[in-house]
Amino acid sequence: MPEDQDTIAMFIAHRGALVRLANSIVHDAARAEDIVQDAWMRLAQVAKTQAVGKPKTLIYVIVRNLAIDSLRRHKREDSLHGEIETAELTVADDNPSAETAAIARSELESVLEALASLPERQRRAIELYRFEGLKLREVGERLGISTSLAQLLIVDGLAICTAHRAKAD
């Protein structure tokens, strides 16, 4: 953390305004709080290696940039979630006929075969996302990979499952 008492006092005095700035961009109070905390940590990193002439200006710029980055990342995740939802397998109704049940069983077997043919990490990413309901970020954390790689694994894996299912028809 910056050792400079003036910088600390400035941060404390402007913390509320910084949170409001971040919240005005991301429209999520919890994320805004996280962004301000991250901004403080980044300011601390800069202060360790060089003198910060205008810490107030710098912290506002850092908060704004982090908030915009967070908003873009969140929109990408929402967009991907929508794409994955549209690529979902069809769900049978509550009272299927014998024929519908047989078709559904066949489709399920086809999808399970496709899942089994996927590389372990890709299969696990799909299971975490689709069956356990984790978010892309959480899938990435659980597998020790980036969120974008988790997204890529899931989208590609679902495409393989869909193609495998279509081939079985």
mmCIF file of C-alpha atoms in Angstrom:
data_model
loop_
_atom_site.group_PDB
_atom_site.id
_atom_site.type_symbol
_atom_site.label_atom_id
_atom_site.label_comp_id
_atom_site.label_asym_id
_atom_site.label_seq_id
_atom_site.Cartn_x
_atom_site.Cartn_y
_atom_site.Cartn_z
ATOM 1 C CA MET A 1 0.000 0.000 0.000
ATOM 2 C CA PRO A 2 1.208 3.521 -0.532
ATOM 3 C CA GLU A 3 2.973 4.627 2.614
ATOM 4 C CA ASP A 4 2.196 8.273 1.930
ATOM 5 C CA GLN A 5 -0.373 9.412 4.503
ATOM 6 C CA ASP A 6 -1.660 12.069 2.101
ATOM 7 C CA THR A 7 -2.392 9.393 -0.505
ATOM 8 C CA ILE A 8 -4.181 7.252 2.066
ATOM 9 C CA ALA A 9 -6.209 10.236 3.278
ATOM 10 C CA MET A 10 -7.053 11.142 -0.335
ATOM 11 C CA PHE A 11 -8.269 7.600 -1.012
ATOM 12 C CA ILE A 12 -10.409 7.528 2.119
ATOM 13 C CA ALA A 13 -11.881 10.942 1.316
ATOM 14 C CA HIS A 14 -12.718 9.981 -2.281
ATOM 15 C CA ARG A 15 -13.640 6.338 -1.806
ATOM 16 C CA GLY A 16 -17.389 6.999 -1.946
ATOM 17 C CA ALA A 17 -17.059 9.052 -5.121
ATOM 18 C CA LEU A 18 -14.850 6.349 -6.662
ATOM 19 C CA VAL A 19 -17.442 3.670 -5.881
ATOM 20 C CA ARG A 20 -20.178 5.882 -7.378
ATOM 21 C CA LEU A 21 -18.060 6.390 -10.505
ATOM 22 C CA ALA A 22 -17.511 2.658 -10.926
ATOM 23 C CA ASN A 23 -21.169 1.904 -10.179
ATOM 24 C CA SER A 24 -22.309 4.459 -12.765
ATOM 25 C CA ILE A 25 -20.420 2.429 -15.367
ATOM 26 C CA VAL A 26 -21.029 -1.187 -14.292
ATOM 27 C CA HIS A 27 -24.429 -0.741 -12.577
ATOM 28 C CA ASP A 28 -23.507 -3.264 -9.888
ATOM 29 C CA ALA A 29 -22.635 -2.032 -6.395
ATOM 30 C CA ALA A 30 -20.669 -5.139 -5.417
ATOM 31 C CA ARG A 31 -18.571 -5.043 -8.589
ATOM 32 C CA ALA A 32 -18.049 -1.304 -8.096
ATOM 33 C CA GLU A 33 -16.643 -1.976 -4.624
ATOM 34 C CA ASP A 34 -14.327 -4.643 -6.042
ATOM 35 C CA ILE A 35 -13.184 -2.291 -8.777
ATOM 36 C CA VAL A 36 -12.283 0.443 -6.286
ATOM 37 C CA GLN A 37 -10.361 -2.084 -4.199
ATOM 38 C CA ASP A 38 -8.512 -3.307 -7.300
ATOM 39 C CA ALA A 39 -7.750 0.294 -8.246
ATOM 40 C CA TRP A 40 -6.252 0.903 -4.804
ATOM 41 C CA MET A 41 -4.085 -2.205 -5.194
ATOM 42 C CA ARG A 42 -2.893 -1.021 -8.608
ATOM 43 C CA LEU A 43 -2.091 2.406 -7.245
ATOM 44 C CA ALA A 44 -0.109 0.676 -4.516
ATOM 45 C CA GLN A 45 1.851 -1.295 -7.128
ATOM 46 C CA VAL A 46 2.689 1.891 -9.032
ATOM 47 C CA ALA A 47 3.649 3.693 -5.807
ATOM 48 C CA LYS A 48 6.134 0.917 -4.958
ATOM 49 C CA THR A 49 8.137 1.509 -8.119
ATOM 50 C CA GLN A 50 7.772 5.243 -8.733
ATOM 51 C CA ALA A 51 6.626 8.481 -7.203
ATOM 52 C CA VAL A 52 2.985 9.243 -7.924
ATOM 53 C CA GLY A 53 2.649 12.954 -8.636
ATOM 54 C CA LYS A 54 -1.131 13.156 -8.795
ATOM 55 C CA PRO A 55 -2.552 10.124 -6.962
ATOM 56 C CA LYS A 56 -6.110 11.514 -7.005
ATOM 57 C CA THR A 57 -6.120 11.833 -10.797
ATOM 58 C CA LEU A 58 -4.457 8.450 -11.212
ATOM 59 C CA ILE A 59 -6.917 6.597 -8.960
ATOM 60 C CA TYR A 60 -9.895 8.070 -10.845
ATOM 61 C CA VAL A 61 -8.372 7.029 -14.183
ATOM 62 C CA ILE A 62 -7.656 3.528 -12.859
ATOM 63 C CA VAL A 63 -11.217 3.144 -11.506
ATOM 64 C CA ARG A 64 -12.732 4.346 -14.781
ATOM 65 C CA ASN A 65 -10.571 2.007 -16.875
ATOM 66 C CA LEU A 66 -11.199 -1.003 -14.619
ATOM 67 C CA ALA A 67 -14.943 -0.323 -14.645
ATOM 68 C CA ILE A 68 -15.032 -0.129 -18.432
ATOM 69 C CA ASP A 69 -12.994 -3.340 -18.693
ATOM 70 C CA SER A 70 -15.332 -5.051 -16.238
ATOM 71 C CA LEU A 71 -18.408 -3.896 -18.151
ATOM 72 C CA ARG A 72 -16.991 -5.179 -21.451
ATOM 73 C CA ARG A 73 -16.039 -8.518 -19.896
ATOM 74 C CA HIS A 74 -19.488 -8.856 -18.314
ATOM 75 C CA LYS A 75 -21.220 -8.084 -21.623
ATOM 76 C CA ARG A 76 -19.080 -10.690 -23.398
ATOM 77 C CA GLU A 77 -20.001 -13.288 -20.783
ATOM 78 C CA ASP A 78 -23.699 -12.415 -21.055
ATOM 79 C CA SER A 79 -23.489 -12.647 -24.836
ATOM 80 C CA LEU A 80 -21.780 -16.029 -24.631
ATOM 81 C CA HIS A 81 -24.326 -17.246 -22.112
ATOM 82 C CA GLY A 82 -27.084 -16.336 -24.586
ATOM 83 C CA GLU A 83 -25.283 -18.146 -27.405
ATOM 84 C CA ILE A 84 -24.866 -21.250 -25.283
ATOM 85 C CA GLU A 85 -28.516 -21.121 -24.215
ATOM 86 C CA THR A 86 -29.623 -21.111 -27.854
ATOM 87 C CA ALA A 87 -27.361 -24.079 -28.566
ATOM 88 C CA GLU A 88 -29.011 -26.064 -25.757
ATOM 89 C CA LEU A 89 -30.362 -29.512 -26.328
ATOM 90 C CA THR A 90 -34.130 -29.698 -26.540
ATOM 91 C CA VAL A 91 -35.945 -30.598 -23.338
ATOM 92 C CA ALA A 92 -38.720 -33.207 -23.401
ATOM 93 C CA ASP A 93 -42.146 -32.338 -22.018
ATOM 94 C CA ASP A 94 -43.446 -33.746 -18.711
ATOM 95 C CA ASN A 95 -45.606 -36.512 -20.237
ATOM 96 C CA PRO A 96 -43.826 -37.777 -23.339
ATOM 97 C CA SER A 97 -45.237 -40.507 -25.528
ATOM 98 C CA ALA A 98 -43.321 -43.781 -25.817
ATOM 99 C CA GLU A 99 -41.977 -42.656 -29.187
ATOM 100 C CA THR A 100 -40.871 -39.261 -27.813
ATOM 101 C CA ALA A 101 -39.233 -40.966 -24.840
ATOM 102 C CA ALA A 102 -37.335 -43.351 -27.141
ATOM 103 C CA ILE A 103 -36.147 -40.439 -29.294
ATOM 104 C CA ALA A 104 -35.088 -38.501 -26.211
ATOM 105 C CA ARG A 105 -33.189 -41.544 -24.881
ATOM 106 C CA SER A 106 -31.461 -41.909 -28.226
ATOM 107 C CA GLU A 107 -30.516 -38.212 -28.266
ATOM 108 C CA LEU A 108 -29.238 -38.454 -24.696
ATOM 109 C CA GLU A 109 -27.100 -41.460 -25.564
ATOM 110 C CA SER A 110 -25.746 -39.582 -28.565
ATOM 111 C CA VAL A 111 -24.862 -36.550 -26.446
ATOM 112 C CA LEU A 112 -23.261 -38.710 -23.767
ATOM 113 C CA GLU A 113 -21.176 -40.415 -26.462
ATOM 114 C CA ALA A 114 -20.134 -37.021 -27.799
ATOM 115 C CA LEU A 115 -19.234 -35.824 -24.294
ATOM 116 C CA ALA A 116 -17.218 -38.976 -23.658
ATOM 117 C CA SER A 117 -15.274 -38.398 -26.886
ATOM 118 C CA LEU A 118 -14.210 -34.897 -25.822
ATOM 119 C CA PRO A 119 -10.867 -34.221 -24.153
ATOM 120 C CA GLU A 120 -11.139 -34.378 -20.357
ATOM 121 C CA ARG A 121 -10.742 -30.635 -19.755
ATOM 122 C CA GLN A 122 -13.343 -29.744 -22.386
ATOM 123 C CA ARG A 123 -15.810 -32.329 -21.092
ATOM 124 C CA ARG A 124 -15.299 -31.096 -17.536
ATOM 125 C CA ALA A 125 -15.802 -27.461 -18.597
ATOM 126 C CA ILE A 126 -19.152 -28.341 -20.166
ATOM 127 C CA GLU A 127 -20.212 -30.369 -17.129
ATOM 128 C CA LEU A 128 -19.340 -27.521 -14.764
ATOM 129 C CA TYR A 129 -21.135 -24.949 -16.889
ATOM 130 C CA ARG A 130 -24.214 -26.874 -18.022
ATOM 131 C CA PHE A 131 -24.789 -29.372 -15.217
ATOM 132 C CA GLU A 132 -23.407 -27.606 -12.152
ATOM 133 C CA GLY A 133 -24.482 -24.131 -13.285
ATOM 134 C CA LEU A 134 -21.139 -22.408 -12.746
ATOM 135 C CA LYS A 135 -20.374 -19.128 -14.489
ATOM 136 C CA LEU A 136 -17.605 -18.975 -17.060
ATOM 137 C CA ARG A 137 -15.300 -17.247 -14.601
ATOM 138 C CA GLU A 138 -15.956 -19.979 -12.036
ATOM 139 C CA VAL A 139 -15.361 -22.723 -14.605
ATOM 140 C CA GLY A 140 -12.047 -21.095 -15.466
ATOM 141 C CA GLU A 141 -11.055 -20.836 -11.811
ATOM 142 C CA ARG A 142 -12.045 -24.442 -11.106
ATOM 143 C CA LEU A 143 -10.030 -25.722 -14.080
ATOM 144 C CA GLY A 144 -7.130 -23.317 -13.596
ATOM 145 C CA ILE A 145 -7.635 -21.673 -16.991
ATOM 146 C CA SER A 146 -8.664 -18.231 -18.228
ATOM 147 C CA THR A 147 -12.314 -17.292 -18.619
ATOM 148 C CA SER A 148 -11.836 -16.885 -22.371
ATOM 149 C CA LEU A 149 -10.359 -20.386 -22.669
ATOM 150 C CA ALA A 150 -13.264 -21.783 -20.630
ATOM 151 C CA GLN A 151 -15.642 -20.024 -23.038
ATOM 152 C CA LEU A 152 -13.842 -21.443 -26.052
ATOM 153 C CA LEU A 153 -13.847 -24.983 -24.643
ATOM 154 C CA ILE A 154 -17.563 -24.827 -23.874
ATOM 155 C CA VAL A 155 -18.663 -23.320 -27.187
ATOM 156 C CA ASP A 156 -16.526 -25.711 -29.232
ATOM 157 C CA GLY A 157 -17.577 -28.691 -27.114
ATOM 158 C CA LEU A 158 -21.277 -27.877 -27.445
ATOM 159 C CA ALA A 159 -20.842 -27.508 -31.201
ATOM 160 C CA ILE A 160 -19.255 -30.970 -31.302
ATOM 161 C CA CYS A 161 -22.117 -32.406 -29.240
ATOM 162 C CA THR A 162 -24.704 -30.743 -31.506
ATOM 163 C CA ALA A 163 -22.951 -32.020 -34.640
ATOM 164 C CA HIS A 164 -22.695 -35.521 -33.153
ATOM 165 C CA ARG A 165 -26.403 -35.440 -32.297
ATOM 166 C CA ALA A 166 -27.304 -34.227 -35.812
ATOM 167 C CA LYS A 167 -25.149 -36.971 -37.349
ATOM 168 C CA ALA A 168 -27.001 -39.577 -35.261
ATOM 169 C CA ASP A 169 -30.372 -38.375 -36.616
#
